[in-house]
N, CA and C of each residue as an Amber inpcrd file, in Angstrom:
protein
   516
   0.8290000  -1.1830000   0.0000000   0.0000000   0.0000000   0.0000000
   0.8690000   1.2400000   0.0000000   0.4210000   2.2580000  -0.7010000
   1.1430000   3.5310000  -0.7480000   0.7980000   4.3330000   0.4930000
   1.8050000   4.8250000   1.2180000   1.5600000   5.5340000   2.4760000
   2.0650000   6.9670000   2.4600000   2.5300000   7.4860000   1.3710000
   2.9810000   8.8730000   1.3380000   4.3960000   9.0020000   0.8440000
   4.9970000  10.1470000   1.1220000   6.3710000  10.4010000   0.7110000
   7.3020000  10.3350000   1.9090000   8.4720000   9.9600000   1.6520000
   9.5340000   9.8660000   2.6460000  10.6110000  10.8290000   2.1940000
  11.5990000  11.1070000   3.0290000  12.6390000  12.0520000   2.6230000
  13.4530000  11.5410000   1.4370000  13.3930000  10.2740000   1.1470000
  14.1450000   9.7350000   0.0090000  13.2570000   9.3190000  -1.1540000
  11.9630000   9.3590000  -1.0210000  11.1010000   8.9400000  -2.1130000
   9.7580000   8.4610000  -1.5910000   9.0950000   7.6220000  -2.3340000
   7.7990000   7.0980000  -1.9180000   7.9810000   6.0160000  -0.8660000
   7.0210000   5.9560000   0.0370000   7.0510000   4.9410000   1.0910000
   5.8540000   4.0210000   0.9010000   6.1340000   2.7290000   0.8560000
   5.0950000   1.7180000   0.8080000   5.1520000   0.9620000   2.1180000
   4.0360000   0.7660000   2.7690000   4.0420000   0.0630000   4.0450000
   3.3930000  -1.3140000   3.8730000   4.0270000  -2.3100000   4.4770000
   3.3740000  -3.5930000   4.6160000   3.4880000  -3.9850000   6.0880000
   3.1980000  -5.1970000   6.4240000   3.1800000  -5.6000000   7.8270000
   4.5710000  -5.6480000   8.4440000   5.6110000  -5.8010000   7.6340000
   6.9420000  -6.0220000   8.1820000   7.8860000  -4.8420000   8.0300000
   7.8360000  -4.0560000   6.9390000   8.8740000  -3.0750000   6.6480000
   8.3120000  -1.8120000   6.0200000   9.0790000  -0.7490000   6.1390000
   8.8690000   0.4300000   5.3100000   9.7420000   0.2380000   4.0830000
   9.2110000   0.4170000   2.9170000   9.9790000   0.2860000   1.6880000
  10.1110000   1.6600000   1.0530000  11.2970000   2.0090000   0.6430000
  11.5170000   3.2320000  -0.1200000  11.9710000   2.7980000  -1.4890000
  11.3370000   3.3260000  -2.5300000  11.7250000   2.8820000  -3.8540000
  11.8070000   4.0500000  -4.8140000  12.7570000   3.9860000  -5.6950000
  12.9130000   4.9280000  -6.7930000  12.6830000   4.1350000  -8.0560000
  11.6590000   4.4380000  -8.7730000  11.3750000   3.6440000  -9.9560000
  12.4080000   3.8650000 -11.0430000  12.8960000   5.0970000 -11.2140000
  13.8680000   5.3620000 -12.2740000  15.2240000   4.7300000 -11.9670000
  15.6150000   4.7790000 -10.6910000  16.9300000   4.2450000 -10.3330000
  16.8760000   2.7610000  -9.9580000  15.6810000   2.2440000  -9.6930000
  15.5640000   0.8440000  -9.3230000  16.0320000   0.5640000  -7.9100000
  16.0390000   1.5650000  -7.0140000  16.5260000   1.3950000  -5.6510000
  15.3690000   1.0560000  -4.7430000  15.5360000   0.0430000  -3.9140000
  14.5170000  -0.3040000  -2.9370000  15.2220000  -0.5710000  -1.6200000
  14.8630000   0.1690000  -0.5840000  15.5010000   0.0210000   0.7180000
  14.4610000  -0.2640000   1.7780000  14.8210000  -1.0820000   2.7530000
  13.9390000  -1.3250000   3.8850000  14.1460000  -0.2040000   4.9010000
  13.1780000  -0.0140000   5.8130000  13.1650000   1.0770000   6.7680000
  14.4440000   1.2450000   7.5640000  14.9840000   0.1640000   8.1390000
  16.1940000   0.3030000   8.9650000  17.3830000   0.7260000   8.1330000
  17.4620000   0.2800000   6.8840000  18.5600000   0.6910000   6.0120000
  18.4730000   2.1800000   5.6900000  17.2620000   2.6540000   5.4730000
  17.0580000   4.0670000   5.1820000  17.5150000   4.9090000   6.3650000
  17.1460000   4.5060000   7.5650000  17.5350000   5.2700000   8.7480000
  19.0580000   5.3010000   8.9020000  19.7130000   4.1830000   8.7200000
  21.1740000   4.1460000   8.8370000  21.8290000   4.9810000   7.7400000
  21.3000000   4.8910000   6.5330000  21.8310000   5.6930000   5.4360000
  21.7130000   7.1790000   5.7530000  20.5850000   7.5880000   6.3130000
  20.3750000   8.9800000   6.6700000  21.3410000   9.4020000   7.7830000
  21.5310000   8.5760000   8.7870000  22.4630000   8.8880000   9.8820000
  23.8890000   9.0250000   9.3480000  24.3070000   8.1210000   8.4980000
  25.6440000   8.2020000   7.9020000  25.7770000   9.4880000   7.0920000
  24.7570000   9.8290000   6.3160000  24.7790000  11.0630000   5.5340000
  24.9480000  12.2730000   6.4560000  24.1930000  12.3160000   7.5520000
  24.2870000  13.4520000   8.4680000  25.6790000  13.5640000   9.0800000
  26.2250000  12.4460000   9.5470000  27.5370000  12.4720000  10.2060000
  28.6340000  12.8210000   9.2140000  28.6700000  12.1620000   8.0890000
  29.7100000  12.4130000   7.0930000  29.5550000  13.7990000   6.4870000
  28.3300000  14.1860000   6.1440000  28.0970000  15.5160000   5.5820000
  28.4940000  16.6150000   6.5410000  28.1840000  16.4570000   7.8150000
  28.5560000  17.4430000   8.8230000  30.0730000  17.5100000   8.9580000
  30.7380000  16.3700000   8.9870000  32.1920000  16.3570000   9.1250000
  32.8740000  16.9830000   7.9080000  32.3910000  16.6600000   6.7200000
  32.9900000  17.2200000   5.5100000  32.7580000  18.7290000   5.4630000
  31.5430000  19.1690000   5.7450000  31.2420000  20.5970000   5.7330000
  32.0620000  21.3650000   6.7450000  32.2360000  20.8080000   7.9400000
  33.0170000  21.4700000   8.9760000  34.4890000  21.5010000   8.5880000
  34.9810000  20.4190000   8.0000000  36.3950000  20.3620000   7.6330000
  36.7180000  21.3260000   6.5020000  35.7680000  21.5630000   5.6130000
  36.0160000  22.4250000   4.4700000  35.8300000  23.9120000   4.7810000
  35.2720000  24.2320000   5.9360000  34.9420000  25.6190000   6.2380000
  35.8700000  26.1910000   7.3090000  36.1740000  27.4910000   7.1690000
  36.9590000  28.2310000   8.1400000  36.0060000  29.1300000   8.9040000
  35.9750000  29.0260000  10.2240000  35.0400000  29.8060000  11.0260000
  35.7760000  30.8780000  11.8140000  35.2970000  32.1180000  11.6930000
  35.8320000  33.2460000  12.4490000  34.7060000  33.7960000  13.3060000
  35.0460000  34.2390000  14.5160000  34.0490000  34.8370000  15.3950000
  34.5880000  36.1400000  15.9580000  33.6880000  36.9770000  16.3830000
  34.0570000  38.2380000  17.0030000  32.8190000  38.8980000  17.5630000
  32.9430000  40.1790000  17.8940000  31.7800000  40.8920000  18.4020000
  31.8860000  42.3770000  18.0940000  30.7380000  43.0060000  18.0090000
  30.6460000  44.4560000  17.8790000  30.5130000  45.0180000  19.2870000
  31.1020000  46.1770000  19.5370000  30.9600000  46.8310000  20.8390000
  31.5630000  46.0520000  21.9770000  32.7290000  45.4360000  21.7560000
  33.3660000  44.6330000  22.8050000  33.5070000  45.4500000  24.0960000
  33.0820000  44.8510000  25.1950000  33.1760000  45.4930000  26.4950000
  32.0150000  46.4120000  26.8370000  31.0670000  46.6010000  25.9190000
  29.9060000  47.4440000  26.2020000  28.7230000  46.5740000  26.6280000
  27.6790000  47.2020000  27.1160000  26.4630000  46.4610000  27.4770000
  25.8390000  45.8010000  26.2570000  25.9800000  46.4140000  25.1030000
  25.3310000  45.9220000  23.8840000  26.2560000  45.0770000  23.0070000
  27.3150000  44.5370000  23.5960000  28.2380000  43.6830000  22.8350000
  27.4430000  42.6270000  22.0630000  27.7330000  42.5090000  20.7790000
  26.9450000  41.6700000  19.8710000  27.8580000  40.7200000  19.0970000
  27.6490000  39.4050000  19.2260000  28.5210000  38.4430000  18.5420000
  28.2240000  38.3230000  17.0480000  29.2520000  37.9510000  16.2980000
  29.1050000  37.6400000  14.8760000  29.9540000  36.4210000  14.5610000
  29.5920000  35.7320000  13.4980000  30.3330000  34.5600000  13.0180000
  30.3720000  34.6130000  11.4970000  31.5400000  34.2990000  10.9320000
  31.6920000  34.1650000   9.4910000  32.2460000  32.7700000   9.2330000
  31.5170000  31.9900000   8.4470000  31.9490000  30.6410000   8.0710000
  32.2150000  30.6660000   6.5780000  33.4670000  30.4220000   6.2100000
  33.8490000  30.5040000   4.8030000  34.4190000  29.1610000   4.3420000
  33.8420000  28.6380000   3.2680000  34.2980000  27.3780000   2.6960000
  35.5020000  27.6080000   1.7960000  36.2290000  26.5460000   1.5120000
  37.3630000  26.6370000   0.5960000  36.9100000  26.9060000  -0.8360000
  35.7430000  26.3600000  -1.1920000  35.2250000  26.5450000  -2.5460000
  34.4790000  27.8690000  -2.6390000  34.7990000  28.7120000  -3.6220000
  34.1050000  30.0080000  -3.7420000  32.6190000  29.8290000  -4.0420000
  31.8660000  30.8330000  -3.6770000  30.4330000  30.8150000  -3.9040000
  29.8220000  32.0870000  -3.3600000  28.5080000  32.1250000  -3.2500000
  27.8360000  33.3400000  -2.7890000  28.0750000  33.6020000  -1.3010000
  27.8850000  34.8490000  -0.9190000  27.9220000  35.2320000   0.4910000
  26.4900000  35.4260000   0.9460000  26.1080000  34.6970000   1.9960000
  24.7530000  34.7610000   2.5310000  24.8170000  35.4230000   3.8980000
  23.9950000  36.4380000   4.0980000  23.9200000  37.1600000   5.3580000
  22.6460000  36.7640000   6.0860000  22.7880000  36.3270000   7.3380000
  21.6470000  35.9850000   8.1820000  21.6960000  36.8910000   9.4070000
  20.6300000  37.6680000   9.5910000  20.5330000  38.5760000  10.7340000
  19.3470000  38.1320000  11.5780000  19.5870000  37.9310000  12.8640000
  18.5200000  37.5550000  13.7850000  18.4850000  38.4960000  14.9610000
  17.3390000  38.6170000  15.5570000  17.2140000  39.3730000  16.7870000
  17.2740000  40.8790000  16.6360000  16.9600000  41.4140000  15.4700000
  16.8990000  42.8740000  15.3340000  15.7950000  43.4430000  16.2140000
  14.6760000  42.7370000  16.2690000  13.5880000  43.1290000  17.1580000
  13.5970000  42.1750000  18.3460000  13.7580000  42.7340000  19.5270000
  13.9120000  41.9160000  20.7300000  12.7030000  41.0990000  21.1030000
  11.5440000  41.4360000  20.5720000  10.3460000  40.6550000  20.8830000
  10.1010000  39.5530000  19.8540000  11.1140000  39.2490000  19.0440000
  11.0210000  38.1620000  18.0630000  12.1930000  37.1910000  18.2630000
  12.1790000  36.4230000  19.3620000  13.3280000  35.5700000  19.6930000
  13.5360000  34.3810000  18.7560000  12.5040000  33.9400000  18.0510000
  12.6480000  32.7580000  17.1940000  13.6810000  32.9860000  16.1000000
  13.7410000  34.1840000  15.5580000  14.7130000  34.4740000  14.5010000
  16.1300000  34.4330000  15.0420000  16.3240000  34.9190000  16.2460000
  17.6520000  34.8640000  16.8700000  18.0550000  33.4180000  17.1450000
  17.1220000  32.6120000  17.6160000  17.4160000  31.2090000  17.8910000
  17.7470000  30.4560000  16.6090000  17.0040000  30.7110000  15.5520000
  17.2710000  30.0470000  14.2720000  18.6500000  30.4430000  13.7440000
  18.9710000  31.7340000  13.8200000  20.2780000  32.1960000  13.3380000
  21.4070000  31.5920000  14.1700000  21.1950000  31.4470000  15.4530000
  22.2120000  30.8470000  16.3280000  22.4580000  29.3880000  15.9460000
  21.4200000  28.6620000  15.6020000  21.5680000  27.2560000  15.2140000
  22.3380000  27.1050000  13.9060000  22.2890000  28.1030000  13.0500000
  22.9780000  28.0310000  11.7640000  24.4890000  28.0370000  11.9220000
  24.9710000  28.4110000  13.0920000  26.4150000  28.4080000  13.3490000
  27.0120000  27.0150000  13.1530000  26.1920000  25.9800000  13.3410000
  26.6660000  24.6020000  13.2150000  26.4140000  24.0080000  11.8410000
  25.8550000  24.7710000  10.9400000  25.5870000  24.2570000   9.5970000
  26.8890000  24.0580000   8.8340000  26.9900000  22.9740000   8.0710000
  28.1700000  22.8110000   7.2200000  28.0850000  23.7270000   6.0000000
  29.1390000  24.4530000   5.7480000  29.2080000  25.3280000   4.5750000
  30.2770000  24.7470000   3.6620000  29.8840000  24.2810000   2.4950000
  30.8300000  23.6540000   1.5770000  31.1930000  24.5560000   0.4050000
  30.4330000  25.6600000   0.2370000  30.7170000  26.5760000  -0.8600000
  30.2730000  27.9690000  -0.4400000  31.1190000  28.9570000  -0.6630000
  30.7540000  30.3390000  -0.3660000  31.0160000  30.7280000   1.0710000
  30.2300000  31.6900000   1.5320000  30.4340000  32.2630000   2.8620000
  29.0860000  32.4940000   3.5260000  29.0120000  32.1580000   4.8190000
  27.8270000  32.3930000   5.6240000  28.2010000  33.3960000   6.7090000
  27.5480000  34.5600000   6.6970000  27.7900000  35.6200000   7.6800000
  26.5990000  35.6420000   8.6250000  26.8520000  35.3930000   9.9110000
  25.7860000  35.3140000  10.9010000  25.8950000  36.4310000  11.9260000
  24.8070000  37.1510000  12.0930000  24.6470000  38.1110000  13.1820000
  23.4060000  37.6260000  13.9360000  23.5750000  36.6440000  14.8310000
  22.4050000  35.9520000  15.3740000  21.5520000  36.7450000  16.3520000
  22.1300000  37.6380000  17.1270000  21.3560000  38.3350000  18.1600000
  21.7620000  39.8040000  18.1750000  21.3680000  40.5490000  17.1610000
  21.7990000  41.9390000  17.0250000  21.2980000  42.7770000  18.1940000
  20.0450000  42.6590000  18.5560000  19.4780000  43.4210000  19.6680000
  19.4510000  42.5340000  20.9140000  20.6310000  42.1850000  21.3810000
  20.7590000  41.2720000  22.5190000  20.0420000  41.7980000  23.7630000
  20.1540000  43.1000000  24.0150000  19.4970000  43.7000000  25.1840000
  17.9790000  43.6740000  25.0330000  17.4940000  43.9380000  23.8370000
  16.0600000  43.8680000  23.5820000  15.5310000  42.4540000  23.7190000
  16.3060000  41.4540000  23.2790000  15.9070000  40.0570000  23.4280000
  15.7900000  39.6920000  24.9020000  16.7630000  40.1350000  25.7060000
  16.7460000  39.8280000  27.1420000  15.5390000  40.4720000  27.8270000
  15.1440000  41.6630000  27.3790000  14.0280000  42.3940000  27.9880000
  12.7010000  42.1690000  27.2630000  12.7010000  41.3850000  26.1840000
  11.5230000  41.1590000  25.3500000  10.9190000  42.4780000  24.8610000
  11.7950000  43.3850000  24.4240000  11.3850000  44.6770000  23.8750000
  11.7000000  44.7230000  22.3970000  10.7980000  45.2170000  21.6020000
  11.0250000  45.3230000  20.1600000  12.2150000  46.2180000  19.8570000
  12.2890000  47.3680000  20.4880000  13.3470000  48.3370000  20.2230000
  14.5880000  48.1070000  21.0730000  15.5750000  48.9270000  20.8150000
  16.8340000  48.8750000  21.5480000  16.6260000  49.5750000  22.8900000
  16.7930000  48.9030000  24.0300000  16.4550000  49.4830000  25.3310000
  17.1420000  50.8090000  25.6360000  18.3830000  50.9960000  25.2030000
  19.0860000  52.2390000  25.5060000  18.4580000  53.4490000  24.8160000
  17.6980000  53.2160000  23.7500000  17.0620000  54.3140000  23.0110000
  15.5330000  54.1820000  23.0290000  14.9840000  53.5480000  24.0580000
  13.5500000  53.2850000  24.1070000  12.7150000  54.5740000  24.0510000
  13.2410000  55.6660000  24.5840000  12.4910000  56.9240000  24.5950000
  12.7330000  57.7740000  23.3490000  13.5960000  57.3280000  22.4670000
  13.9100000  58.0690000  21.2440000  13.2990000  57.3460000  20.0450000
  12.1700000  57.8200000  19.5430000  11.5070000  57.1020000  18.4470000
  12.3550000  56.9910000  17.1820000  13.3220000  57.8640000  17.0190000
  14.1650000  57.8270000  15.8220000  15.2120000  56.7140000  15.8960000
  15.6930000  56.4020000  17.0870000  16.7940000  55.4460000  17.2170000
  16.4180000  54.1010000  17.8210000  15.2410000  53.9510000  18.3860000
  14.9500000  52.7120000  19.1120000  14.7910000  51.4960000  18.2010000
  14.3320000  51.6630000  16.9670000  14.1700000  50.5350000  16.0470000
  15.4620000  50.3650000  15.2450000  16.2360000  49.3430000  15.5830000
  17.5420000  49.1510000  14.9420000  17.4340000  48.9860000  13.4350000
  16.3600000  48.3810000  12.9790000  16.2030000  48.1620000  11.5340000
  16.1850000  49.4850000  10.7700000  15.7270000  50.5420000  11.4180000
  15.6360000  51.8480000  10.7700000  16.8510000  52.7380000  11.0280000
  17.8770000  52.1730000  11.6500000  19.0860000  52.9430000  11.9710000
  20.2020000  52.8050000  10.9500000  20.0200000  51.9900000   9.9480000
  21.0530000  51.7880000   8.9370000  20.9490000  52.8710000   7.8610000
  22.0070000  53.0800000   7.0960000  21.9720000  54.1070000   6.0420000
  20.8150000  53.8820000   5.0740000  20.3140000  54.9960000   4.5640000
  19.2360000  54.9680000   3.5780000  19.6260000  55.8900000   2.4240000
  18.7370000  56.0190000   1.4550000  19.0030000  56.9570000   0.3510000
  19.0490000  58.3970000   0.8550000  18.2910000  58.6850000   1.9000000
  18.2540000  60.0370000   2.4450000  19.3500000  60.3000000   3.4810000
  19.9110000  59.2490000   4.0530000  20.8960000  59.3910000   5.1210000
  22.0720000  58.4530000   4.8430000  23.2610000  58.9880000   4.7490000
  24.4390000  58.1960000   4.3690000  25.0500000  57.4120000   5.5270000
  24.7500000  57.7810000   6.7590000  25.3830000  57.1420000   7.9160000
  24.3620000  56.4000000   8.7680000  24.8490000  55.3720000   9.4790000
  24.0240000  54.6830000  10.4630000  23.8990000  55.5760000  11.6980000
  22.7840000  55.4550000  12.4160000  22.5210000  56.3640000  13.5240000
  23.2090000  55.9730000  14.8290000  23.1480000  54.7020000  15.1990000
  23.6730000  54.2830000  16.5060000  25.0510000  53.6470000  16.3530000
  25.8440000  53.6380000  17.4320000  27.1700000  53.0180000  17.3550000
  27.1280000  51.5480000  16.9220000  26.1400000  50.7980000  17.4150000
  26.0320000  49.3840000  17.0210000  25.7870000  49.2720000  15.5220000
  24.8590000  50.0220000  15.0000000  24.5470000  49.9480000  13.5670000
  25.7170000  50.4580000  12.7280000  26.4550000  51.4260000  13.2250000
  27.6430000  51.9020000  12.5150000  28.6810000  50.7940000  12.3930000
  28.9010000  50.0500000  13.4910000  29.8730000  48.9500000  13.4510000
  29.4020000  47.8160000  12.5520000  28.1210000  47.4900000  12.6080000
  27.5850000  46.4360000  11.7390000  27.7170000  46.8480000  10.2750000
  27.3830000  48.0980000   9.9610000  27.4600000  48.5770000   8.5780000
  28.8940000  48.5240000   8.0590000  29.8520000  48.9300000   8.8760000
  31.2670000  48.8700000   8.4760000  31.6940000  47.4150000   8.2530000
  31.2450000  46.5090000   9.1070000  31.5560000  45.0770000   8.9880000
  30.9890000  44.5230000   7.6850000  29.7740000  44.9290000   7.3390000
  29.1360000  44.4020000   6.1250000  29.7880000  44.9280000   4.8470000
  30.5340000  46.0100000   4.9470000  31.2690000  46.4810000   3.7720000
  32.3840000  45.4960000   3.4160000  32.9010000  44.7790000   4.4230000
  33.9190000  43.7530000   4.1880000  33.3080000  42.3980000   3.8270000
  32.0460000  42.1970000   4.1480000  31.3610000  40.9190000   3.8890000
  30.0020000  41.1760000   3.2270000  29.9810000  41.8050000   2.0490000
  28.6820000  42.1100000   1.4340000  27.9870000  40.8460000   0.9190000
  26.6850000  40.7300000   1.1480000  25.9580000  39.5760000   0.5950000
  25.9280000  39.6530000  -0.9320000  25.9800000  38.4940000  -1.5740000
  25.9360000  38.4510000  -3.0340000  24.7580000  37.6460000  -3.5140000
């Protein structure tokens, strides 16, 4: 009987096994083999990706209350630069958590630039804006503090440092 799709193809269920089959390739695997194959893929893929990538870490505003970590993972093989920014709004912690988890992703081509928790103080206080500028409507929203067509400079020290950093690691 057909029971749906599996991560490797169609799954047919009978009383004894899960079967995965590719009609074009003629591959048929039983459930336990599929699980082991997937585990081997995860372990080997993770090891290869980690071995091929160079990871650098640092922070903006070192020694300040708003010190903000960054990570750059660069593979040996050239490719695009991907920028992931999380935690710009402190009341949206899921994006910061997702960006933090990406630090362990294997990068086999290109560069991954991670700014996982930009508004670290806002995340801790569950505030959308930057707590130090909560009373200043012009500066409290970090997303609106970066240069625009009307304004050539970033408004806050944190955004100024991030903007300067991104000039060295522009997304492509």
